[in-house]
Amino acid sequence: MTPRTVLLLGTLDTKGHEYGFVRDLIHARGHRTM
């Protein structure tokens, strides 16, 4: 599968941990985040 770039949008003031969790899942599948 070709790596994709995924744009993550969210408020980091209250969702920082969840944001990082989702980012790590995307990276683990070989995709990039922006």
PDB file of C-alpha atoms in Angstrom:
ATOM      1  CA  MET A   1       0.000   0.000   0.000  1.00  0.00           C
ATOM      2  CA  THR A   2       1.272   3.463  -0.861  1.00  0.00           C
ATOM      3  CA  PRO A   3       1.905   5.634   2.219  1.00  0.00           C
ATOM      4  CA  ARG A   4      -0.613   8.432   2.562  1.00  0.00           C
ATOM      5  CA  THR A   5      -0.396  11.756   4.349  1.00  0.00           C
ATOM      6  CA  VAL A   6      -3.187  12.295   6.870  1.00  0.00           C
ATOM      7  CA  LEU A   7      -4.080  15.755   8.138  1.00  0.00           C
ATOM      8  CA  LEU A   8      -4.906  15.719  11.852  1.00  0.00           C
ATOM      9  CA  LEU A   9      -7.031  18.550  13.185  1.00  0.00           C
ATOM     10  CA  GLY A  10      -7.948  18.960  16.810  1.00  0.00           C
ATOM     11  CA  THR A  11      -7.664  21.068  19.903  1.00  0.00           C
ATOM     12  CA  LEU A  12      -4.569  20.083  21.829  1.00  0.00           C
ATOM     13  CA  ASP A  13      -5.587  21.899  25.007  1.00  0.00           C
ATOM     14  CA  THR A  14      -7.928  19.088  26.085  1.00  0.00           C
ATOM     15  CA  LYS A  15      -7.295  16.257  23.638  1.00  0.00           C
ATOM     16  CA  GLY A  16      -3.502  16.111  23.496  1.00  0.00           C
ATOM     17  CA  HIS A  17      -3.219  12.506  24.685  1.00  0.00           C
ATOM     18  CA  GLU A  18      -5.936  11.281  22.337  1.00  0.00           C
ATOM     19  CA  TYR A  19      -4.385  13.209  19.454  1.00  0.00           C
ATOM     20  CA  GLY A  20      -1.034  11.530  20.090  1.00  0.00           C
ATOM     21  CA  PHE A  21      -2.678   8.112  20.276  1.00  0.00           C
ATOM     22  CA  VAL A  22      -4.353   8.531  16.886  1.00  0.00           C
ATOM     23  CA  ARG A  23      -1.129   9.919  15.380  1.00  0.00           C
ATOM     24  CA  ASP A  24       0.806   6.890  16.627  1.00  0.00           C
ATOM     25  CA  LEU A  25      -1.766   4.492  15.131  1.00  0.00           C
ATOM     26  CA  ILE A  26      -1.477   6.207  11.753  1.00  0.00           C
ATOM     27  CA  HIS A  27       2.335   6.086  11.871  1.00  0.00           C
ATOM     28  CA  ALA A  28       2.270   2.400  12.885  1.00  0.00           C
ATOM     29  CA  ARG A  29       0.394   1.657   9.663  1.00  0.00           C
ATOM     30  CA  GLY A  30       3.106   3.329   7.602  1.00  0.00           C
ATOM     31  CA  HIS A  31       1.397   6.634   6.874  1.00  0.00           C
ATOM     32  CA  ARG A  32       2.509  10.190   7.594  1.00  0.00           C
ATOM     33  CA  THR A  33       0.688  12.890   9.517  1.00  0.00           C
ATOM     34  CA  MET A  34       0.598  16.580   8.934  1.00  0.00           C
TER      35      MET A  34
END
